[in-house]
Short mmCIF file of C-alpha atoms and ligand atoms in Angstrom, two decimals:
data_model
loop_
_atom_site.label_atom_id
_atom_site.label_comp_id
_atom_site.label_asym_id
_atom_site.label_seq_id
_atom_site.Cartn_x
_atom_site.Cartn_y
_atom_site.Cartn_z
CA UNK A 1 69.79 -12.23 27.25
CA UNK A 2 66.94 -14.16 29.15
CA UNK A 3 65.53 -10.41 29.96
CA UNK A 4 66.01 -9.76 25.89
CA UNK A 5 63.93 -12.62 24.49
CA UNK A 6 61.06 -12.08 27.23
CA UNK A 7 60.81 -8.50 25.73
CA UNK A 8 60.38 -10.24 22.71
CA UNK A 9 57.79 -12.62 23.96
CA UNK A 10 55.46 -10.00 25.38
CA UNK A 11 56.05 -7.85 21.97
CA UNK A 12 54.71 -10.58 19.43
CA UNK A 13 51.46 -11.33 22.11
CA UNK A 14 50.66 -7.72 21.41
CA UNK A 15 50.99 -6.84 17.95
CA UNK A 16 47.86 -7.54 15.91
CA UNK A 17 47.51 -6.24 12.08
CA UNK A 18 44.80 -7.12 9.82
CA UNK A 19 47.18 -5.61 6.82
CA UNK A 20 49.10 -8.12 4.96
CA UNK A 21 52.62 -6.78 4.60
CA UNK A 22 52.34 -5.46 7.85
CA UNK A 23 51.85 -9.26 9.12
CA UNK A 24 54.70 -10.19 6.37
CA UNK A 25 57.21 -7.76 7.89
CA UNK A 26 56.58 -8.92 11.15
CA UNK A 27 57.04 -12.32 10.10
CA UNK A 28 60.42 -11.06 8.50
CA UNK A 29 61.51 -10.07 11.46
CA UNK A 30 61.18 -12.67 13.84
CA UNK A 31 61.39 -16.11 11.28
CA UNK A 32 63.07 -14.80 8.37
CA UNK A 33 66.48 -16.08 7.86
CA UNK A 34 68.42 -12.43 9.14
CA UNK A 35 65.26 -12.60 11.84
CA UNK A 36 65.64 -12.00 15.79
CA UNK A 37 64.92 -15.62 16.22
CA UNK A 38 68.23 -16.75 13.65
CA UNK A 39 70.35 -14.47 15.68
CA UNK A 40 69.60 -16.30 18.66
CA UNK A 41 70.02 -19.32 17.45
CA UNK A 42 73.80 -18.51 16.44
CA UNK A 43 74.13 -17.01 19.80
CA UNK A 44 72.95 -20.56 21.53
CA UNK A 45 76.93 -21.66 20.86
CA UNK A 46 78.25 -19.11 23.61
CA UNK A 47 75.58 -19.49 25.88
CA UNK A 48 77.38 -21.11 29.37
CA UNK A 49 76.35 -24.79 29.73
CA UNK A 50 74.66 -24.28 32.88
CA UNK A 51 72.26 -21.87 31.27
CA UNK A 52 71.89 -23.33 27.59
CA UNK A 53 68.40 -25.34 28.86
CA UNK A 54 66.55 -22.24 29.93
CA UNK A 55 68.04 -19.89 27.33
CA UNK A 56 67.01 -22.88 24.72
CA UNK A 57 63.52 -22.80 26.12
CA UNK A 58 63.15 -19.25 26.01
CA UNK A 59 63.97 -18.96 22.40
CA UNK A 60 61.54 -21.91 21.48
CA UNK A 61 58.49 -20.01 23.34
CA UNK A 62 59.33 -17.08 21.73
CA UNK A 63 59.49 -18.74 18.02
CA UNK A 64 56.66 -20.62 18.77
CA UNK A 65 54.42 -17.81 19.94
CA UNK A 66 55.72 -15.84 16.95
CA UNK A 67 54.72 -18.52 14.56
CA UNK A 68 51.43 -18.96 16.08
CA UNK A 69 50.76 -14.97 15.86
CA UNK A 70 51.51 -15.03 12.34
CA UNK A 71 49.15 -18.25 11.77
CA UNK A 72 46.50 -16.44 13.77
CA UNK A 73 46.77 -13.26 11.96
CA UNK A 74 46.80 -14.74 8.13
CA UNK A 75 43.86 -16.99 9.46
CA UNK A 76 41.84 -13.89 10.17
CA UNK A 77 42.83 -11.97 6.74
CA UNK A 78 41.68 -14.98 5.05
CA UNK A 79 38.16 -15.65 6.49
CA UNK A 80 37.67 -11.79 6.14
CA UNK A 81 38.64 -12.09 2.39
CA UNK A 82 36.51 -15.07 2.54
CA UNK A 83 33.49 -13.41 3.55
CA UNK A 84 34.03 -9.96 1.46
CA UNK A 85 33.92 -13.22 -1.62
CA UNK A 86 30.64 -14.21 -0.44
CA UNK A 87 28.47 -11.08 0.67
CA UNK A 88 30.43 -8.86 -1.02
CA UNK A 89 31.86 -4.94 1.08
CA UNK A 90 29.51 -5.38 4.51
CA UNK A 91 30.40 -1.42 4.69
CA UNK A 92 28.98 -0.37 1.54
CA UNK A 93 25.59 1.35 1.91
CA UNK A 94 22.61 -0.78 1.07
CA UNK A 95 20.91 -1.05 -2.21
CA UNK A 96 17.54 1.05 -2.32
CA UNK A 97 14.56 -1.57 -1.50
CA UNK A 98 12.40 -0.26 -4.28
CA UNK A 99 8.66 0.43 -2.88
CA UNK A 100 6.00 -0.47 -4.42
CA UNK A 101 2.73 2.70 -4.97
CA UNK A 102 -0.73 2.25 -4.34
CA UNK A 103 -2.78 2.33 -7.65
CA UNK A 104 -5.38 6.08 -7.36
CA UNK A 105 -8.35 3.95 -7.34
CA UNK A 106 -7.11 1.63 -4.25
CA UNK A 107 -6.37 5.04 -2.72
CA UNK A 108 -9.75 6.59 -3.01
CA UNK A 109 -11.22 3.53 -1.86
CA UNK A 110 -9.34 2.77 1.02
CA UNK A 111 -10.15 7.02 1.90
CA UNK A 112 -13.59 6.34 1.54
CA UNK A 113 -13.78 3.07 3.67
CA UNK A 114 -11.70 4.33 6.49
CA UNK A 115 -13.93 7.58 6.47
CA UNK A 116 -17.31 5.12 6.83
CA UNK A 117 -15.98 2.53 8.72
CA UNK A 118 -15.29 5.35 11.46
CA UNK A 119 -19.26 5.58 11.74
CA UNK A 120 -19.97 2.17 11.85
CA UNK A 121 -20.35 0.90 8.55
CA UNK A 122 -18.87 -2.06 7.35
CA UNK A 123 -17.56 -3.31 4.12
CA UNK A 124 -19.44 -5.59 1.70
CA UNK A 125 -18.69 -6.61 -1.88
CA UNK A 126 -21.12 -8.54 -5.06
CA UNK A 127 -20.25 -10.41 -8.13
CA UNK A 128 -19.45 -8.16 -11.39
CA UNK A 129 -21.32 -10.50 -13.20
CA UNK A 130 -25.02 -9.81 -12.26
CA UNK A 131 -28.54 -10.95 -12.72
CA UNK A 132 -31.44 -8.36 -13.91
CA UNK A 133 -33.09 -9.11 -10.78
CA UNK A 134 -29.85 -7.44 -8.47
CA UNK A 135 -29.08 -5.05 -10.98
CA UNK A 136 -32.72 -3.70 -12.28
CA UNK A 137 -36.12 -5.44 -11.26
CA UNK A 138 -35.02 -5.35 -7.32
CA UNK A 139 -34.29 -1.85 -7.33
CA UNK A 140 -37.56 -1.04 -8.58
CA UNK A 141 -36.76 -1.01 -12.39
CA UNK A 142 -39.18 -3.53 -13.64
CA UNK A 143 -38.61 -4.43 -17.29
CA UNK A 144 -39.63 -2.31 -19.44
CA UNK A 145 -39.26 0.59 -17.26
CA UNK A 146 -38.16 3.54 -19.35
CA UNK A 147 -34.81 4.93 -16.59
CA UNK A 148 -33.21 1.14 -17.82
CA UNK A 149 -31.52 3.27 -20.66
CA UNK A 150 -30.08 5.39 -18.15
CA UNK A 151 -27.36 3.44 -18.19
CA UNK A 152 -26.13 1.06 -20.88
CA UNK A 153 -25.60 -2.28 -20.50
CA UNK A 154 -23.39 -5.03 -21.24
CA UNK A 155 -25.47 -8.30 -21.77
CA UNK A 156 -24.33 -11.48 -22.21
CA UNK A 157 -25.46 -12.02 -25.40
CA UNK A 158 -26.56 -15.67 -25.10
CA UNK A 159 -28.85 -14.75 -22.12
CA UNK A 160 -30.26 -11.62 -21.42
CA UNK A 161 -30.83 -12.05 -17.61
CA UNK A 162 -26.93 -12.05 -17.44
CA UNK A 163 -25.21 -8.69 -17.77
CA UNK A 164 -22.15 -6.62 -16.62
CA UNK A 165 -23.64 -4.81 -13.02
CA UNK A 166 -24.18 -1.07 -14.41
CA UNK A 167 -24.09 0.10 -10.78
CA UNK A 168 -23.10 -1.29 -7.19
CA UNK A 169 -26.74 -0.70 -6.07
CA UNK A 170 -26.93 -4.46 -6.61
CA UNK A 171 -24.78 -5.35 -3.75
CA UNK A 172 -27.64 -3.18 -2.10
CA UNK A 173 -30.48 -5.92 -2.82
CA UNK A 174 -27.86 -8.30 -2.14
CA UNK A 175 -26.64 -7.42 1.51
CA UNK A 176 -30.37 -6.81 2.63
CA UNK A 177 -31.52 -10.40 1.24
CA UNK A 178 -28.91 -11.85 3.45
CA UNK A 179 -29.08 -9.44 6.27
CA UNK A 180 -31.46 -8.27 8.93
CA UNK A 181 -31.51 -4.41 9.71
CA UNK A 182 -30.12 -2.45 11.21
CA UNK A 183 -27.89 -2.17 8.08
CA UNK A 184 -24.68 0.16 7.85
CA UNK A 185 -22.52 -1.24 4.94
CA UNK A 186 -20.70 -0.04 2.17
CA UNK A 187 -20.09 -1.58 -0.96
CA UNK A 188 -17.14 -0.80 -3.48
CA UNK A 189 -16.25 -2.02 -6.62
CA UNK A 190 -16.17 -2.06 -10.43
CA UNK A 191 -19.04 -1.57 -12.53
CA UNK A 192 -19.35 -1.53 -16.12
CA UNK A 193 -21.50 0.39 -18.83
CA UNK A 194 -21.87 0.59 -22.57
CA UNK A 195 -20.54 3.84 -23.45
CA UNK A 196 -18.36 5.43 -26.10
CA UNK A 197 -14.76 5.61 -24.43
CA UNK A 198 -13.15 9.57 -24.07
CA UNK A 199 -10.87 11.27 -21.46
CA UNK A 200 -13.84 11.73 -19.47
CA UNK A 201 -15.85 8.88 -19.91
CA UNK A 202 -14.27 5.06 -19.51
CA UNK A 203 -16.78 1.73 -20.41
CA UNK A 204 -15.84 0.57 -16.65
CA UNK A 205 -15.15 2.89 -13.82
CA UNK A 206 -15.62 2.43 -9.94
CA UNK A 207 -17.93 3.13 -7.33
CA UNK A 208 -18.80 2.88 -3.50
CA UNK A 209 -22.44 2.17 -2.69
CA UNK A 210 -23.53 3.16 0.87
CA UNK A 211 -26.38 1.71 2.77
CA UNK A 212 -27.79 2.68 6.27
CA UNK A 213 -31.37 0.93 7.17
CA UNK A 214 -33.05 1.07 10.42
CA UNK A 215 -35.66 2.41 12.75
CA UNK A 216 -37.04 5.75 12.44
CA UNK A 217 -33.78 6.62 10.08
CA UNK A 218 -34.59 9.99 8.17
CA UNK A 219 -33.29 12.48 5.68
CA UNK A 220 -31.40 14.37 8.38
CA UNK A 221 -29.43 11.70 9.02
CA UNK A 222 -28.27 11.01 4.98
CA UNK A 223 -27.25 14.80 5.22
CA UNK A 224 -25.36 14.82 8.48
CA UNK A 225 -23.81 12.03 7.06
CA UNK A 226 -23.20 13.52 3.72
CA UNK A 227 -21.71 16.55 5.52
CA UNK A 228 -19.52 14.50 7.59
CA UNK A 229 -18.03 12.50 4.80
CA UNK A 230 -17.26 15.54 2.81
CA UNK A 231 -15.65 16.93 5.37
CA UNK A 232 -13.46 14.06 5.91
CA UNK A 233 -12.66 13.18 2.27
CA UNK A 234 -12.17 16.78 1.29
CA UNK A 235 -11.69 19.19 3.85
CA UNK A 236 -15.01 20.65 3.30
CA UNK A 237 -18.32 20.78 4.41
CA UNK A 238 -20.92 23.30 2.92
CA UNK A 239 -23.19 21.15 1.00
CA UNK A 240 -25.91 21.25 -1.37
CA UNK A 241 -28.80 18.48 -2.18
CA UNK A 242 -30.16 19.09 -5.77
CA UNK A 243 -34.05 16.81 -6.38
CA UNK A 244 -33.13 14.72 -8.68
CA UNK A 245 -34.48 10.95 -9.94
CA UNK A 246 -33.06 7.41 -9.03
CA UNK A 247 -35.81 4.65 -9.30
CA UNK A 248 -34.55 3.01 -6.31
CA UNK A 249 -34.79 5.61 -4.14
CA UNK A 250 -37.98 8.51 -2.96
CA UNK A 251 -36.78 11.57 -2.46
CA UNK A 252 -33.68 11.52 -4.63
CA UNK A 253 -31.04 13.80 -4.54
CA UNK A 254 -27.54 14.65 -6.29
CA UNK A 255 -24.72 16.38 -4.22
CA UNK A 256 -22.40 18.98 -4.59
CA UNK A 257 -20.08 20.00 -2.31
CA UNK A 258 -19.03 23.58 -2.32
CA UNK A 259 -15.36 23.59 -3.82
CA UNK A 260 -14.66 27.37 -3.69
CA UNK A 261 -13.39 29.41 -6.19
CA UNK A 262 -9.86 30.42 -5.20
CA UNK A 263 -7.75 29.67 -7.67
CA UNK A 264 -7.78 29.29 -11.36
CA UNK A 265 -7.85 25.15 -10.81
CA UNK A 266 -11.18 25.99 -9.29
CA UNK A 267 -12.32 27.44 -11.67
CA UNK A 268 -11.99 24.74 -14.38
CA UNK A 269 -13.60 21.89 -12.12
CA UNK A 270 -16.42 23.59 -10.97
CA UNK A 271 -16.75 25.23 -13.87
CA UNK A 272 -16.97 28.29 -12.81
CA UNK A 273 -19.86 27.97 -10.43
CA UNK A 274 -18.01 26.74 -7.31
CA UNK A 275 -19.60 23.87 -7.00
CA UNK A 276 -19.36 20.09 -7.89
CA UNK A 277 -21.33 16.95 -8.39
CA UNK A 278 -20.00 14.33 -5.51
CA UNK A 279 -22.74 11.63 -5.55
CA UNK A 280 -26.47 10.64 -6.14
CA UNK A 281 -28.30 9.57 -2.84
CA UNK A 282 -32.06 9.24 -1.49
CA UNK A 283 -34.07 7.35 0.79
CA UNK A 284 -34.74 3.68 0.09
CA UNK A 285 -37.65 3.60 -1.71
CA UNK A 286 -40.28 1.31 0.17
CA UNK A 287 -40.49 -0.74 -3.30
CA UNK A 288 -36.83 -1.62 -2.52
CA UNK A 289 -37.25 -2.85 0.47
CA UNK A 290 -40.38 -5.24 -0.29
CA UNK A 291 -38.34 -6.66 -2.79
CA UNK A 292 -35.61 -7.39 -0.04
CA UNK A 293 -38.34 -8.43 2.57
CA UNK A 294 -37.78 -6.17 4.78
CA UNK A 295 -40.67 -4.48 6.26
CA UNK A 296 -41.10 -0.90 5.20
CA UNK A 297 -43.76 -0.22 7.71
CA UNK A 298 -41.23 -0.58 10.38
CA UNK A 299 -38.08 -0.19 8.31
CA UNK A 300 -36.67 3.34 6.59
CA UNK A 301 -32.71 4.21 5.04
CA UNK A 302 -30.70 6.13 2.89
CA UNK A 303 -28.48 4.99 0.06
CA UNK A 304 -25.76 6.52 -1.96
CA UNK A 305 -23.50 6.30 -5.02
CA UNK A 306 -19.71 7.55 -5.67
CA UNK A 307 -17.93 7.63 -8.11
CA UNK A 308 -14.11 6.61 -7.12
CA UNK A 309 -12.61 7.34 -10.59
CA UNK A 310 -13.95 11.07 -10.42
CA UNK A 311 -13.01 11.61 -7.24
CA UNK A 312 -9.38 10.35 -7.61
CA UNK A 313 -9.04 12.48 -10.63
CA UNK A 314 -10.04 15.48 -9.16
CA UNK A 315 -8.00 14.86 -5.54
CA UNK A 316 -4.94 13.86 -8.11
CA UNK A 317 -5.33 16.11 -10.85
CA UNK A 318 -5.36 13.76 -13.34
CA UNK A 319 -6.52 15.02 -16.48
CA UNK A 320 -7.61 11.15 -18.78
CA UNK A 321 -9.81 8.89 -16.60
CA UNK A 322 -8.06 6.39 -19.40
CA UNK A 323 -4.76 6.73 -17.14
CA UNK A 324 -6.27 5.01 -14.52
CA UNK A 325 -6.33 1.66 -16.74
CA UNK A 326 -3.32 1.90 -18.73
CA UNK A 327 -0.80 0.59 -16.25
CA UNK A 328 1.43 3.15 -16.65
CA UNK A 329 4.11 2.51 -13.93
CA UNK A 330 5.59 6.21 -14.46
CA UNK A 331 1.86 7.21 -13.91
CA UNK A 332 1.21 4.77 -11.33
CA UNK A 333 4.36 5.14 -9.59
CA UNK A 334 3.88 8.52 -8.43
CA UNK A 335 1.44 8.01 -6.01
CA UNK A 336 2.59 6.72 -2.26
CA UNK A 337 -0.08 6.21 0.62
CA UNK A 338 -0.16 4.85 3.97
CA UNK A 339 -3.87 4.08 3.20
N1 DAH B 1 -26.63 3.78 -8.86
C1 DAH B 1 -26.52 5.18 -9.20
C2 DAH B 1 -25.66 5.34 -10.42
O1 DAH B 1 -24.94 4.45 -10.77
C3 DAH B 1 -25.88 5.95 -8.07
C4 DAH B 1 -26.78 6.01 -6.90
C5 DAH B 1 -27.67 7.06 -6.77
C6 DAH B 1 -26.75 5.04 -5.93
C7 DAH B 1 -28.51 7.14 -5.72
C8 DAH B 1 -27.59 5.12 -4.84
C9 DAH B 1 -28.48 6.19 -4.75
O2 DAH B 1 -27.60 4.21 -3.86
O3 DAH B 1 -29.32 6.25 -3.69
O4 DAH B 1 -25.70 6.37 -11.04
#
């Protein structure tokens, strides 16, 4: 019988269940009252003298050990029920972590940066709130001077030297008042003008202002770097430099880059010709740099003008620059960057 109950014994060490009637029955069967254990309890009476200690010992190991397997067991179901309570099923997939989208303008920008900062130039930003000196009489737009209404302003109406900046040529004059040459900087941000609101045309809109003053620096360089930028920002590189008139810069030019006319898209934004307007650029005008003091004797540049909004309509086909404002999460939502 000995033999019998140490069968037992090495049977309840190895069960394990983590399923409740499972543990139950077991429990049944070795404590309940028609269990193994009762049975040899009744049996104890006919057990020989001699032998009743170590047949009494035997039966109390194997009780105990299958009353501490049982405790063990319901201990485990419980703190697992205990946890499931507090973090809920640990197996169920994960909620999505909802990810946030870059707004088309911060896109653009970001492009644009990364493209110049890979030749050197570095970033530099001004106040929205400008003087007339930054905005106009530095950049060689005295008062007065007829190419002010070239862009309409926003004054503050209780002083007149105060406006909105019409233009991010201002963080121009600024950087080179606080900064020897050479100069490579760019300078984005928001700029603001007077002007009857439509799909195309918004009363604030963005733009990156590009500097690059040094020694002996010359037209070729503006269009090698005009070349390489378009290149970079659109996959294309045939150029074109149109005269045109900026008061802060001699020559001026505007820029289109050759779009192609492949498809019917094409078409529409180039209006049929192939081509489209990118940016408005020239050499510093030596005016421009007096008013900076910085020598123009020994000093030359180029400077240019994007416009973000434009350009982030026409890389994202979107149709109102007014989207771009109205915060439009379905709108905004749709576009994902790494930039
Ligand atoms: N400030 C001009 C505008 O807002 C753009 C521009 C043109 C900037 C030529 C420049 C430049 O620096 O050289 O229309």
């Amino acid at each position: 019988m000995i033999d019998k109950i140490k069968e037992y014994i090495t049977e309840v060490e190895q069960f394990t269940s983590s399923d409740k009637e499972e543990i139950e029955a077991f429990r049944i069967r070795y404590l309940g009252k028609k269990g193994v254990l009762n049975d040899f309890f009744a049996a104890f009476k006919s057990v020989p003298n001699g032998e009743k200690k170590e047949f009494g010992q035997a039966v109390n190991h194997l009780k105990n050990a299958a009353q501490e397997k049982v405790n063990a067991l319901k201990e485990a179901l419980e703190s697992q029920a205990d946890q499931k309570s507090i973090y809920g099923d640990l197996t169920r997939p994960a909620e999505p972590i909802p990810l946030g989208a870059r707004h088309p303008i911060s896109i653009v920008k970001n492009q644009i940066i990364d493209i110049f900062s890979r030749i050197g130039f570095n970033v530099s930003e001004g106040p929205e709130i400008e003087d007339d000196w930054h905005n106009f009489t530095a950049l060689n737009l005295p008062e007065y001077h007829p190419a002010r209404d070239m862009q309409d302003t926003f004054f503050i109406q209780t002083d007149p030297d105060i406006l909105l900046r019409t233009h991010t040529s201002s963080v121009q004059v600024r950087y080179m008042e606080e900064h020897k040459p050479p100069i490579r900087t760019i300078s984005p941000g928001r700029v603001y003008r007077n002007e009857a609101i439509s799909a195309r045309s918004h009363c604030f809109f963005h733009q990156v202002e590009g500097l690059y003053i040094d020694k002996g620096v010359s037209f070729a360089d503006l269009k090698q770097t005009l070349q390489y930028f378009t290149k970079e920002m659109f996959g294309k590189s045939k150029i074109r430099l149109r005269p045109s008139y900026f008061p802060f810069t001699e020559p001026s030019a505007e820029v289109d880059v050759y779009w192609g006319l492949e498809t019917e898209s094409d078409y529409k934004i180039t209006k049929g010709t192939g081509w489209l307007e990118i940016m408005g650029c020239g050499m510093v005008d030596p005016n421009v740099l007096k008013n900076c003091n910085i020598d123009s004797t020994e000093y030359s540049g180029f400077a240019f003008g994007i416009g973000i909004d434009r350009i982030a309509m026409l890389l994202h086909q979107i149709p109102d620059i007014r989207m771009l404002s109205e915060n439009d999460v379905r709108f905004l939502g749709q576009f994902k960057s790494v930039l």
